[in-house]
Amino acid sequence: MRITVMLLAMLLFFLPLCARAEEGPSSYHLPAYDDQVPSLREAYADFFKVGAAINTFQLQEGSDFYKTVIKHYNVFVTENEMKPQYINPSKGTFSFDAPDRFVAFGESVGASLRGHTLVWHNQVPQWWFKGENGGTATSEELLARMEEYISTVMGRYKGRIHTWDVVNEAISDGSSGLRDSDWVRIIGDLDGDGNAYDFMEYAFRYAREADPDAQLIINDYSLESDSRKLNDFYTAVRTMLEKGVPIDGAGIQAHVSLGYPSIATFEQAIEKLASLKELNPSFTVQITELDVSLFAWNDQSKTKEMTPELQQKFAEYYADLFTMFKRQAEKGNLDMVVTWGVFDGSSWLDGFPVSGRTNAPLLFDRSFMTKPAFWGVIDPALIPEAIAALE
Ligand code: 9MR
């Protein structure tokens, strides 16, 4: 008798819970870290890793930020703190406080880590390009600094940072070929083979030596939308792979605008780059800095009213992107998708390229609430309910 009563009581307790699980969450406008909200990394576990750019000062344990990132992501990258300008500000000085905090955090939550970035024209210490005897550094001086930097930084985190953006943004925007940078000007075509890819070739070889097991990526922007840039990038990577340069993948940053590029154009770019598997079977594509600006590139306005129509367009674009990423992952072309930030309250797109602008390019809003786009990425069929939940 007692047992029957107990069983009945248990049934009465669990039945409503089961019913609720089937019905979905009580609302589609919930804090990102709420238990009823599905986890992005779990939703995509069979397809690719899902990550975000963070800053270590945002990581107070127990904060909304902290709870959100540990729930949703299994890859992290520092937005700024691992750039050479901060790590190696002057000759002989290496500062690892923030990178050490970042790696300790990643390990404490069992996430994979990306190192961003080793060789770039921006946020790089200017002393690297100056000679010991005044004037400009020689190619030997600059390569020695590059080697010291790569071996010191990658060596410190050997086996702990899994993926590195070894070279970032080497392709020119306006004209064809390589960006005109100090790297190209100083190192140039050292081996006389007719191209100035040499600085990248050295960077990748130094990186492979520093941590033979790390995944080495060449990263750039507008590859998903600018066919000329994509072609020049592809030619550079292809030429280097043919020479045996150890490149394991291409990073498509994907700072896109709402509706631009089309999903088809973006998908073709992934397929083109993934075809380089022909030369290196483990070659992969990663989406490394995804965000979706509400503004077209040439739009100068500072704000945009988030009408339900705009929410819908935004959610559908994000959902379509992730559906396409899934398809590409199934083809073995893509292993990681990282957003450039976590929530709209902290995005480089506030104030850029228009100063004073307020943007909203991510999946969680300024109060860490789920946006309809988040639900669209979980399941496109949820978008209408998620928009209705905002009213
Ligand atoms: O998000 C970063 C921003 O806080 C910095 O001011 C900026 C400086 O160049 O770099 C931003 O991150 C960039 C990344 O390192 C490389 N790709 C483009 C990103 C957005 O500008």
mmCIF file of C-alpha atoms and ligand atoms in Angstrom:
data_model
loop_
_atom_site.group_PDB
_atom_site.id
_atom_site.type_symbol
_atom_site.label_atom_id
_atom_site.label_comp_id
_atom_site.label_asym_id
_atom_site.label_seq_id
_atom_site.Cartn_x
_atom_site.Cartn_y
_atom_site.Cartn_z
ATOM 1 C CA MET A 1 0.000 0.000 0.000
ATOM 2 C CA ARG A 2 2.749 2.391 1.050
ATOM 3 C CA ILE A 3 4.702 1.586 -2.106
ATOM 4 C CA THR A 4 1.687 2.209 -4.309
ATOM 5 C CA VAL A 5 1.154 5.612 -2.722
ATOM 6 C CA MET A 6 4.804 6.447 -3.166
ATOM 7 C CA LEU A 7 4.750 5.387 -6.815
ATOM 8 C CA LEU A 8 1.630 7.446 -7.397
ATOM 9 C CA ALA A 9 3.210 10.466 -5.756
ATOM 10 C CA MET A 10 6.321 10.083 -7.915
ATOM 11 C CA LEU A 11 4.221 9.799 -11.036
ATOM 12 C CA LEU A 12 2.325 12.956 -10.123
ATOM 13 C CA PHE A 13 5.627 14.754 -9.595
ATOM 14 C CA PHE A 14 7.366 13.631 -12.798
ATOM 15 C CA LEU A 15 4.460 13.693 -15.250
ATOM 16 C CA PRO A 16 4.248 17.491 -15.518
ATOM 17 C CA LEU A 17 8.039 17.683 -15.942
ATOM 18 C CA CYS A 18 7.906 15.219 -18.844
ATOM 19 C CA ALA A 19 5.044 17.105 -20.413
ATOM 20 C CA ARG A 20 7.005 20.343 -20.141
ATOM 21 C CA ALA A 21 10.090 18.828 -21.739
ATOM 22 C CA GLU A 22 7.970 17.841 -24.717
ATOM 23 C CA GLU A 23 6.344 21.246 -24.925
ATOM 24 C CA GLY A 24 9.703 23.052 -24.976
ATOM 25 C CA PRO A 25 10.750 25.940 -22.757
ATOM 26 C CA SER A 26 8.243 28.120 -20.897
ATOM 27 C CA SER A 27 9.343 31.052 -23.069
ATOM 28 C CA TYR A 28 11.613 31.774 -26.019
ATOM 29 C CA HIS A 29 12.935 34.909 -24.377
ATOM 30 C CA LEU A 30 15.161 33.602 -21.620
ATOM 31 C CA PRO A 31 18.608 34.264 -20.178
ATOM 32 C CA ALA A 32 21.230 32.484 -22.312
ATOM 33 C CA TYR A 33 22.338 30.438 -19.294
ATOM 34 C CA ASP A 34 18.811 29.340 -18.232
ATOM 35 C CA ASP A 35 18.430 25.584 -17.805
ATOM 36 C CA GLN A 36 15.564 25.531 -20.310
ATOM 37 C CA VAL A 37 17.788 26.949 -23.041
ATOM 38 C CA PRO A 38 19.543 24.337 -25.196
ATOM 39 C CA SER A 39 23.304 24.528 -25.419
ATOM 40 C CA LEU A 40 24.792 25.525 -28.780
ATOM 41 C CA ARG A 41 27.759 23.231 -28.397
ATOM 42 C CA GLU A 42 25.515 20.292 -27.578
ATOM 43 C CA ALA A 43 23.162 21.086 -30.445
ATOM 44 C CA TYR A 44 26.084 20.984 -32.890
ATOM 45 C CA ALA A 45 28.163 18.277 -31.210
ATOM 46 C CA ASP A 46 27.788 15.915 -34.181
ATOM 47 C CA PHE A 47 28.867 18.554 -36.682
ATOM 48 C CA PHE A 48 31.471 21.059 -35.473
ATOM 49 C CA LYS A 49 32.835 22.801 -32.415
ATOM 50 C CA VAL A 50 31.162 26.079 -31.501
ATOM 51 C CA GLY A 51 33.195 28.886 -30.007
ATOM 52 C CA ALA A 52 33.396 32.557 -29.130
ATOM 53 C CA ALA A 53 35.960 35.319 -28.739
ATOM 54 C CA ILE A 54 36.282 36.478 -25.137
ATOM 55 C CA ASN A 55 38.399 38.795 -22.996
ATOM 56 C CA THR A 56 39.757 37.364 -19.765
ATOM 57 C CA PHE A 57 38.507 40.397 -17.773
ATOM 58 C CA GLN A 58 34.976 39.261 -18.647
ATOM 59 C CA LEU A 59 35.415 35.901 -16.925
ATOM 60 C CA GLN A 60 34.222 36.517 -13.334
ATOM 61 C CA GLU A 61 33.033 33.150 -12.116
ATOM 62 C CA GLY A 62 29.271 33.102 -11.517
ATOM 63 C CA SER A 63 28.613 36.162 -13.723
ATOM 64 C CA ASP A 64 26.047 36.064 -16.544
ATOM 65 C CA PHE A 65 28.939 36.144 -18.992
ATOM 66 C CA TYR A 66 30.684 33.199 -17.363
ATOM 67 C CA LYS A 67 27.534 31.102 -17.099
ATOM 68 C CA THR A 68 26.710 31.820 -20.752
ATOM 69 C CA VAL A 69 30.109 30.909 -22.165
ATOM 70 C CA ILE A 70 30.576 27.684 -20.260
ATOM 71 C CA LYS A 71 27.124 26.518 -21.240
ATOM 72 C CA HIS A 72 27.305 27.258 -24.959
ATOM 73 C CA TYR A 73 30.865 26.938 -26.229
ATOM 74 C CA ASN A 74 33.611 24.358 -26.451
ATOM 75 C CA VAL A 75 36.157 26.611 -28.178
ATOM 76 C CA PHE A 76 37.530 29.948 -27.023
ATOM 77 C CA VAL A 77 39.838 32.576 -28.483
ATOM 78 C CA THR A 78 40.990 35.867 -26.968
ATOM 79 C CA GLU A 79 39.640 38.895 -28.797
ATOM 80 C CA ASN A 80 42.813 40.949 -28.228
ATOM 81 C CA GLU A 81 44.951 39.655 -25.372
ATOM 82 C CA MET A 82 47.118 37.271 -27.393
ATOM 83 C CA LYS A 83 48.175 39.741 -30.048
ATOM 84 C CA PRO A 84 51.946 40.333 -30.309
ATOM 85 C CA GLN A 85 51.652 44.014 -29.338
ATOM 86 C CA TYR A 86 50.567 42.948 -25.848
ATOM 87 C CA ILE A 87 52.671 39.795 -25.442
ATOM 88 C CA ASN A 88 55.975 41.189 -26.730
ATOM 89 C CA PRO A 89 55.743 44.998 -26.349
ATOM 90 C CA SER A 90 59.504 45.569 -26.291
ATOM 91 C CA LYS A 91 62.669 43.605 -26.961
ATOM 92 C CA GLY A 92 63.192 40.920 -24.314
ATOM 93 C CA THR A 93 59.798 41.529 -22.649
ATOM 94 C CA PHE A 94 57.140 38.834 -22.808
ATOM 95 C CA SER A 95 53.922 39.320 -20.881
ATOM 96 C CA PHE A 96 51.844 36.211 -20.358
ATOM 97 C CA ASP A 97 49.443 37.191 -17.560
ATOM 98 C CA ALA A 98 46.285 37.334 -19.668
ATOM 99 C CA PRO A 99 47.208 34.398 -21.964
ATOM 100 C CA ASP A 100 47.977 32.261 -18.889
ATOM 101 C CA ARG A 101 44.580 33.172 -17.403
ATOM 102 C CA PHE A 102 42.921 32.316 -20.714
ATOM 103 C CA VAL A 103 44.581 28.896 -20.963
ATOM 104 C CA ALA A 104 43.833 28.088 -17.303
ATOM 105 C CA PHE A 105 40.176 28.990 -17.872
ATOM 106 C CA GLY A 106 39.943 26.884 -21.039
ATOM 107 C CA GLU A 107 41.458 23.891 -19.305
ATOM 108 C CA SER A 108 39.212 24.300 -16.262
ATOM 109 C CA VAL A 109 36.143 23.917 -18.491
ATOM 110 C CA GLY A 110 37.614 21.345 -20.895
ATOM 111 C CA ALA A 111 37.380 23.585 -23.981
ATOM 112 C CA SER A 112 39.602 23.673 -27.066
ATOM 113 C CA LEU A 113 41.566 26.874 -27.501
ATOM 114 C CA ARG A 114 42.562 29.004 -30.480
ATOM 115 C CA GLY A 115 45.623 31.219 -30.402
ATOM 116 C CA HIS A 116 44.996 34.512 -32.192
ATOM 117 C CA THR A 117 47.264 35.611 -33.786
ATOM 118 C CA LEU A 118 50.997 35.201 -34.572
ATOM 119 C CA VAL A 119 51.819 37.113 -37.771
ATOM 120 C CA TRP A 120 49.655 40.133 -38.615
ATOM 121 C CA HIS A 121 50.213 43.688 -39.893
ATOM 122 C CA ASN A 122 48.069 45.124 -37.091
ATOM 123 C CA GLN A 123 48.500 45.134 -33.282
ATOM 124 C CA VAL A 124 52.117 44.140 -33.782
ATOM 125 C CA PRO A 125 55.001 45.779 -31.850
ATOM 126 C CA GLN A 126 56.732 48.336 -34.068
ATOM 127 C CA TRP A 127 60.170 47.476 -32.667
ATOM 128 C CA TRP A 128 60.080 44.222 -34.668
ATOM 129 C CA PHE A 129 60.449 46.220 -37.866
ATOM 130 C CA LYS A 130 63.293 48.461 -36.668
ATOM 131 C CA GLY A 131 66.954 47.550 -37.193
ATOM 132 C CA GLU A 132 69.521 47.182 -34.384
ATOM 133 C CA ASN A 133 71.529 49.914 -36.068
ATOM 134 C CA GLY A 134 68.622 52.291 -36.645
ATOM 135 C CA GLY A 135 66.489 52.351 -39.793
ATOM 136 C CA THR A 136 64.478 49.393 -40.997
ATOM 137 C CA ALA A 137 65.152 45.818 -39.814
ATOM 138 C CA THR A 138 66.851 43.462 -42.256
ATOM 139 C CA SER A 139 65.029 40.313 -43.361
ATOM 140 C CA GLU A 140 67.368 38.273 -41.097
ATOM 141 C CA GLU A 141 66.514 40.436 -38.080
ATOM 142 C CA LEU A 142 62.793 40.272 -38.734
ATOM 143 C CA LEU A 143 62.796 36.502 -39.299
ATOM 144 C CA ALA A 144 64.820 35.979 -36.115
ATOM 145 C CA ARG A 145 62.186 37.960 -34.172
ATOM 146 C CA MET A 146 59.383 36.022 -35.824
ATOM 147 C CA GLU A 147 61.040 32.732 -34.934
ATOM 148 C CA GLU A 148 61.732 33.776 -31.352
ATOM 149 C CA TYR A 149 58.152 34.955 -30.919
ATOM 150 C CA ILE A 150 56.544 31.865 -32.414
ATOM 151 C CA SER A 151 58.756 29.412 -30.551
ATOM 152 C CA THR A 152 58.352 31.252 -27.231
ATOM 153 C CA VAL A 153 54.592 31.709 -27.386
ATOM 154 C CA MET A 154 53.618 28.422 -29.023
ATOM 155 C CA GLY A 155 56.232 26.575 -26.974
ATOM 156 C CA ARG A 156 54.751 27.902 -23.737
ATOM 157 C CA TYR A 157 51.317 26.519 -24.612
ATOM 158 C CA LYS A 158 52.467 23.423 -26.487
ATOM 159 C CA GLY A 159 49.752 20.761 -26.429
ATOM 160 C CA ARG A 160 47.382 23.181 -24.642
ATOM 161 C CA ILE A 161 46.371 25.606 -27.400
ATOM 162 C CA HIS A 162 45.065 23.362 -30.156
ATOM 163 C CA THR A 163 44.678 25.743 -33.072
ATOM 164 C CA TRP A 164 46.658 28.829 -34.096
ATOM 165 C CA ASP A 165 45.930 31.633 -36.505
ATOM 166 C CA VAL A 166 49.517 31.631 -37.741
ATOM 167 C CA VAL A 167 49.042 34.280 -40.435
ATOM 168 C CA ASN A 168 46.204 36.775 -40.371
ATOM 169 C CA GLU A 169 44.874 39.052 -43.140
ATOM 170 C CA ALA A 170 47.763 38.763 -45.609
ATOM 171 C CA ILE A 171 45.704 39.379 -48.760
ATOM 172 C CA SER A 172 45.138 42.873 -50.142
ATOM 173 C CA ASP A 173 41.680 44.457 -50.150
ATOM 174 C CA GLY A 174 41.716 46.801 -53.113
ATOM 175 C CA SER A 175 44.413 45.612 -55.465
ATOM 176 C CA SER A 176 45.344 42.076 -56.330
ATOM 177 C CA GLY A 177 47.800 39.863 -54.468
ATOM 178 C CA LEU A 178 49.333 40.388 -51.058
ATOM 179 C CA ARG A 179 48.647 43.227 -48.664
ATOM 180 C CA ASP A 180 51.497 45.727 -48.730
ATOM 181 C CA SER A 181 52.810 45.236 -45.168
ATOM 182 C CA ASP A 182 56.142 45.544 -43.344
ATOM 183 C CA TRP A 183 56.362 41.742 -43.595
ATOM 184 C CA VAL A 184 56.217 41.802 -47.381
ATOM 185 C CA ARG A 185 58.402 44.907 -47.745
ATOM 186 C CA ILE A 186 61.174 43.585 -45.503
ATOM 187 C CA ILE A 187 61.168 39.844 -46.212
ATOM 188 C CA GLY A 188 59.957 39.938 -49.820
ATOM 189 C CA ASP A 189 60.837 37.144 -52.256
ATOM 190 C CA LEU A 190 63.807 35.698 -50.389
ATOM 191 C CA ASP A 191 63.919 32.422 -52.288
ATOM 192 C CA GLY A 192 63.479 34.094 -55.682
ATOM 193 C CA ASP A 193 60.545 31.931 -56.780
ATOM 194 C CA GLY A 194 58.571 34.916 -58.036
ATOM 195 C CA ASN A 195 56.214 35.504 -55.098
ATOM 196 C CA ALA A 196 56.517 37.167 -51.685
ATOM 197 C CA TYR A 197 54.725 34.423 -49.735
ATOM 198 C CA ASP A 198 58.046 33.832 -47.979
ATOM 199 C CA PHE A 199 57.102 35.499 -44.674
ATOM 200 C CA MET A 200 54.119 33.153 -44.415
ATOM 201 C CA GLU A 201 56.165 30.111 -45.372
ATOM 202 C CA TYR A 202 58.623 30.859 -42.581
ATOM 203 C CA ALA A 203 55.810 31.512 -40.100
ATOM 204 C CA PHE A 204 54.150 28.152 -40.781
ATOM 205 C CA ARG A 205 57.426 26.251 -40.665
ATOM 206 C CA TYR A 206 58.417 27.889 -37.355
ATOM 207 C CA ALA A 207 54.943 27.111 -36.004
ATOM 208 C CA ARG A 208 55.116 23.441 -36.982
ATOM 209 C CA GLU A 209 58.490 23.185 -35.284
ATOM 210 C CA ALA A 210 57.245 24.875 -32.095
ATOM 211 C CA ASP A 211 54.259 22.526 -31.685
ATOM 212 C CA PRO A 212 54.091 19.691 -34.221
ATOM 213 C CA ASP A 213 50.580 18.699 -33.096
ATOM 214 C CA ALA A 214 48.927 22.115 -33.288
ATOM 215 C CA GLN A 215 46.463 22.863 -36.090
ATOM 216 C CA LEU A 216 47.908 25.724 -38.160
ATOM 217 C CA ILE A 217 45.464 28.120 -39.815
ATOM 218 C CA ILE A 218 45.731 30.958 -42.332
ATOM 219 C CA ASN A 219 42.944 33.425 -41.571
ATOM 220 C CA ASP A 220 41.379 36.288 -43.529
ATOM 221 C CA TYR A 221 38.213 38.354 -43.997
ATOM 222 C CA SER A 222 35.822 38.899 -46.940
ATOM 223 C CA LEU A 223 36.708 35.486 -48.373
ATOM 224 C CA GLU A 224 33.017 34.611 -48.229
ATOM 225 C CA SER A 225 31.964 37.639 -50.286
ATOM 226 C CA ASP A 226 34.841 39.001 -52.411
ATOM 227 C CA SER A 227 35.715 36.575 -55.210
ATOM 228 C CA ARG A 228 38.922 38.374 -56.162
ATOM 229 C CA LYS A 229 40.189 38.191 -52.594
ATOM 230 C CA LEU A 230 39.130 34.561 -52.303
ATOM 231 C CA ASN A 231 40.997 33.675 -55.501
ATOM 232 C CA ASP A 232 44.190 35.413 -54.370
ATOM 233 C CA PHE A 233 43.952 33.718 -50.973
ATOM 234 C CA TYR A 234 43.340 30.336 -52.592
ATOM 235 C CA THR A 235 46.299 30.776 -54.971
ATOM 236 C CA ALA A 236 48.602 31.711 -52.091
ATOM 237 C CA VAL A 237 47.562 28.721 -49.950
ATOM 238 C CA ARG A 238 47.679 26.342 -52.900
ATOM 239 C CA THR A 239 51.137 27.501 -53.959
ATOM 240 C CA MET A 240 52.439 27.121 -50.405
ATOM 241 C CA LEU A 241 50.877 23.672 -49.936
ATOM 242 C CA GLU A 242 52.464 22.549 -53.213
ATOM 243 C CA LYS A 243 55.803 23.568 -51.743
ATOM 244 C CA GLY A 244 55.133 21.510 -48.622
ATOM 245 C CA VAL A 245 54.399 24.456 -46.296
ATOM 246 C CA PRO A 246 52.525 23.010 -43.276
ATOM 247 C CA ILE A 247 49.085 24.680 -43.437
ATOM 248 C CA ASP A 248 46.217 22.713 -41.875
ATOM 249 C CA GLY A 249 43.301 24.946 -42.698
ATOM 250 C CA ALA A 250 41.774 28.207 -43.857
ATOM 251 C CA GLY A 251 39.954 30.536 -41.478
ATOM 252 C CA ILE A 252 37.073 32.473 -42.981
ATOM 253 C CA GLN A 253 36.498 35.293 -40.501
ATOM 254 C CA ALA A 254 32.925 35.949 -41.729
ATOM 255 C CA HIS A 255 32.228 39.483 -40.545
ATOM 256 C CA VAL A 256 29.116 39.500 -42.699
ATOM 257 C CA SER A 257 26.138 41.854 -43.046
ATOM 258 C CA LEU A 258 22.492 40.898 -42.783
ATOM 259 C CA GLY A 259 21.670 39.079 -46.046
ATOM 260 C CA TYR A 260 25.097 39.635 -47.600
ATOM 261 C CA PRO A 261 26.707 37.577 -48.972
ATOM 262 C CA SER A 262 24.117 35.078 -50.150
ATOM 263 C CA ILE A 263 24.294 31.653 -48.550
ATOM 264 C CA ALA A 264 25.206 30.184 -51.956
ATOM 265 C CA THR A 265 28.180 32.529 -52.424
ATOM 266 C CA PHE A 266 29.408 31.800 -48.896
ATOM 267 C CA GLU A 267 29.024 28.060 -49.423
ATOM 268 C CA GLN A 268 30.990 28.154 -52.691
ATOM 269 C CA ALA A 269 33.865 29.858 -50.866
ATOM 270 C CA ILE A 270 33.967 27.068 -48.255
ATOM 271 C CA GLU A 271 33.908 24.418 -50.987
ATOM 272 C CA LYS A 272 36.672 26.085 -52.949
ATOM 273 C CA LEU A 273 38.958 26.285 -49.932
ATOM 274 C CA ALA A 274 38.057 22.804 -48.713
ATOM 275 C CA SER A 275 39.088 21.424 -52.130
ATOM 276 C CA LEU A 276 42.672 22.037 -50.968
ATOM 277 C CA LYS A 277 42.282 18.687 -49.167
ATOM 278 C CA GLU A 278 43.568 17.413 -52.485
ATOM 279 C CA LEU A 279 47.016 18.648 -51.394
ATOM 280 C CA ASN A 280 46.736 18.066 -47.632
ATOM 281 C CA PRO A 281 44.136 15.436 -46.647
ATOM 282 C CA SER A 282 43.623 16.921 -43.186
ATOM 283 C CA PHE A 283 43.026 20.440 -44.568
ATOM 284 C CA THR A 284 39.859 22.010 -43.164
ATOM 285 C CA VAL A 285 37.911 25.272 -43.185
ATOM 286 C CA GLN A 286 36.921 27.101 -40.019
ATOM 287 C CA ILE A 287 34.573 30.025 -39.485
ATOM 288 C CA THR A 288 36.692 32.061 -37.107
ATOM 289 C CA GLU A 289 35.054 35.436 -36.343
ATOM 290 C CA LEU A 290 31.385 35.249 -37.283
ATOM 291 C CA ASP A 291 29.088 38.185 -36.636
ATOM 292 C CA VAL A 292 26.163 39.586 -38.631
ATOM 293 C CA SER A 293 26.045 43.372 -38.785
ATOM 294 C CA LEU A 294 22.573 44.892 -39.078
ATOM 295 C CA PHE A 295 24.046 47.490 -41.428
ATOM 296 C CA ALA A 296 25.244 47.178 -45.006
ATOM 297 C CA TRP A 297 28.922 48.128 -45.380
ATOM 298 C CA ASN A 298 28.183 51.525 -47.001
ATOM 299 C CA ASP A 299 25.341 52.395 -44.583
ATOM 300 C CA GLN A 300 26.375 55.386 -42.435
ATOM 301 C CA SER A 301 23.492 55.314 -39.953
ATOM 302 C CA LYS A 302 24.085 54.893 -36.232
ATOM 303 C CA THR A 303 21.053 52.936 -35.134
ATOM 304 C CA LYS A 304 18.479 50.594 -36.544
ATOM 305 C CA GLU A 305 15.100 49.932 -35.002
ATOM 306 C CA MET A 306 14.767 46.230 -34.205
ATOM 307 C CA THR A 307 11.290 45.720 -35.683
ATOM 308 C CA PRO A 308 9.811 42.190 -35.729
ATOM 309 C CA GLU A 309 10.493 42.133 -39.505
ATOM 310 C CA LEU A 310 14.161 42.889 -38.927
ATOM 311 C CA GLN A 311 14.345 40.307 -36.110
ATOM 312 C CA GLN A 312 12.910 37.794 -38.520
ATOM 313 C CA LYS A 313 15.349 38.585 -41.345
ATOM 314 C CA PHE A 314 18.239 38.483 -38.887
ATOM 315 C CA ALA A 315 17.112 35.167 -37.392
ATOM 316 C CA GLU A 316 16.551 33.597 -40.810
ATOM 317 C CA TYR A 317 19.981 34.646 -42.057
ATOM 318 C CA TYR A 318 21.690 33.176 -38.982
ATOM 319 C CA ALA A 319 19.603 29.991 -39.258
ATOM 320 C CA ASP A 320 20.416 29.635 -42.969
ATOM 321 C CA LEU A 321 24.124 30.134 -42.265
ATOM 322 C CA PHE A 322 24.167 27.391 -39.635
ATOM 323 C CA THR A 323 22.154 25.011 -41.824
ATOM 324 C CA MET A 324 24.760 25.531 -44.544
ATOM 325 C CA PHE A 325 27.633 25.088 -42.028
ATOM 326 C CA LYS A 326 26.068 21.784 -40.970
ATOM 327 C CA ARG A 327 25.926 20.659 -44.590
ATOM 328 C CA GLN A 328 29.588 21.559 -45.063
ATOM 329 C CA ALA A 329 30.568 19.792 -41.842
ATOM 330 C CA GLU A 330 28.782 16.666 -43.069
ATOM 331 C CA LYS A 331 30.922 16.826 -46.213
ATOM 332 C CA GLY A 332 34.009 16.948 -43.999
ATOM 333 C CA ASN A 333 34.783 20.533 -45.064
ATOM 334 C CA LEU A 334 34.332 22.425 -41.787
ATOM 335 C CA ASP A 335 35.249 21.626 -38.176
ATOM 336 C CA MET A 336 34.631 24.808 -36.173
ATOM 337 C CA VAL A 337 32.391 27.901 -36.018
ATOM 338 C CA VAL A 338 33.432 30.768 -33.742
ATOM 339 C CA THR A 339 31.509 34.016 -33.182
ATOM 340 C CA TRP A 340 33.419 37.244 -32.585
ATOM 341 C CA GLY A 341 31.994 37.954 -29.167
ATOM 342 C CA VAL A 342 29.286 36.473 -26.994
ATOM 343 C CA PHE A 343 26.578 39.108 -26.546
ATOM 344 C CA ASP A 344 25.584 42.412 -28.171
ATOM 345 C CA GLY A 345 26.843 44.357 -25.145
ATOM 346 C CA SER A 346 30.434 43.671 -26.149
ATOM 347 C CA SER A 347 31.074 43.738 -29.891
ATOM 348 C CA TRP A 348 33.721 45.548 -31.940
ATOM 349 C CA LEU A 349 30.868 46.496 -34.315
ATOM 350 C CA ASP A 350 29.550 49.061 -31.825
ATOM 351 C CA GLY A 351 31.321 52.147 -33.090
ATOM 352 C CA PHE A 352 32.897 50.526 -36.167
ATOM 353 C CA PRO A 353 33.022 51.500 -39.002
ATOM 354 C CA VAL A 354 30.688 54.358 -37.932
ATOM 355 C CA SER A 355 31.615 55.985 -34.650
ATOM 356 C CA GLY A 356 28.803 56.137 -32.096
ATOM 357 C CA ARG A 357 26.936 53.292 -33.805
ATOM 358 C CA THR A 358 24.947 50.688 -31.865
ATOM 359 C CA ASN A 359 24.887 47.307 -33.563
ATOM 360 C CA ALA A 360 23.426 43.943 -32.500
ATOM 361 C CA PRO A 361 25.344 41.279 -34.439
ATOM 362 C CA LEU A 362 25.339 38.254 -32.086
ATOM 363 C CA LEU A 363 22.969 35.562 -30.790
ATOM 364 C CA PHE A 364 22.490 36.968 -27.268
ATOM 365 C CA ASP A 365 21.321 40.526 -26.610
ATOM 366 C CA ARG A 366 22.776 43.194 -24.320
ATOM 367 C CA SER A 367 21.144 41.548 -21.278
ATOM 368 C CA PHE A 368 22.282 38.032 -22.235
ATOM 369 C CA MET A 369 18.762 37.133 -23.355
ATOM 370 C CA THR A 370 18.289 34.700 -26.246
ATOM 371 C CA LYS A 371 17.415 36.441 -29.525
ATOM 372 C CA PRO A 372 15.121 34.813 -32.109
ATOM 373 C CA ALA A 373 18.309 34.188 -34.123
ATOM 374 C CA PHE A 374 19.551 31.928 -31.322
ATOM 375 C CA TRP A 375 16.411 29.801 -31.541
ATOM 376 C CA GLY A 376 16.709 29.824 -35.325
ATOM 377 C CA VAL A 377 20.199 28.355 -35.024
ATOM 378 C CA ILE A 378 18.794 25.643 -32.729
ATOM 379 C CA ASP A 379 15.836 24.958 -35.034
ATOM 380 C CA PRO A 380 14.632 27.300 -37.821
ATOM 381 C CA ALA A 381 11.024 26.254 -37.108
ATOM 382 C CA LEU A 382 11.203 28.059 -33.729
ATOM 383 C CA ILE A 383 11.743 31.540 -35.211
ATOM 384 C CA PRO A 384 8.059 32.663 -35.304
ATOM 385 C CA GLU A 385 7.440 31.652 -31.671
ATOM 386 C CA ALA A 386 10.680 33.304 -30.597
ATOM 387 C CA ILE A 387 9.651 36.568 -32.287
ATOM 388 C CA ALA A 388 6.184 36.383 -30.722
ATOM 389 C CA ALA A 389 7.856 35.939 -27.307
ATOM 390 C CA LEU A 390 9.453 39.394 -27.617
ATOM 391 C CA GLU A 391 6.094 41.212 -27.630
HETATM 392 O O1 9MR B 1 37.681 42.861 -31.962
HETATM 393 C C1 9MR B 1 38.978 43.407 -31.995
HETATM 394 C C2 9MR B 1 38.923 44.868 -31.548
HETATM 395 O O2 9MR B 1 38.584 44.945 -30.181
HETATM 396 C C3 9MR B 1 40.257 45.535 -31.807
HETATM 397 O O3 9MR B 1 40.145 46.923 -31.534
HETATM 398 C C4 9MR B 1 40.664 45.316 -33.266
HETATM 399 C C5 9MR B 1 42.009 45.955 -33.558
HETATM 400 O O4 9MR B 1 42.423 45.705 -34.833
HETATM 401 O O5 9MR B 1 40.727 43.929 -33.537
HETATM 402 C C6 9MR B 1 39.487 43.324 -33.426
HETATM 403 O O6 9MR B 1 39.567 41.974 -33.804
HETATM 404 C C7 9MR B 1 39.888 41.748 -35.181
HETATM 405 C C8 9MR B 1 40.620 40.436 -35.255
HETATM 406 O O7 9MR B 1 41.718 40.434 -34.389
HETATM 407 C C9 9MR B 1 41.073 40.154 -36.667
HETATM 408 N N1 9MR B 1 39.972 40.234 -37.593
HETATM 409 C C10 9MR B 1 39.118 41.405 -37.515
HETATM 410 C C11 9MR B 1 38.655 41.601 -36.074
HETATM 411 C C12 9MR B 1 37.670 42.762 -35.992
HETATM 412 O O8 9MR B 1 38.309 43.945 -36.355
#
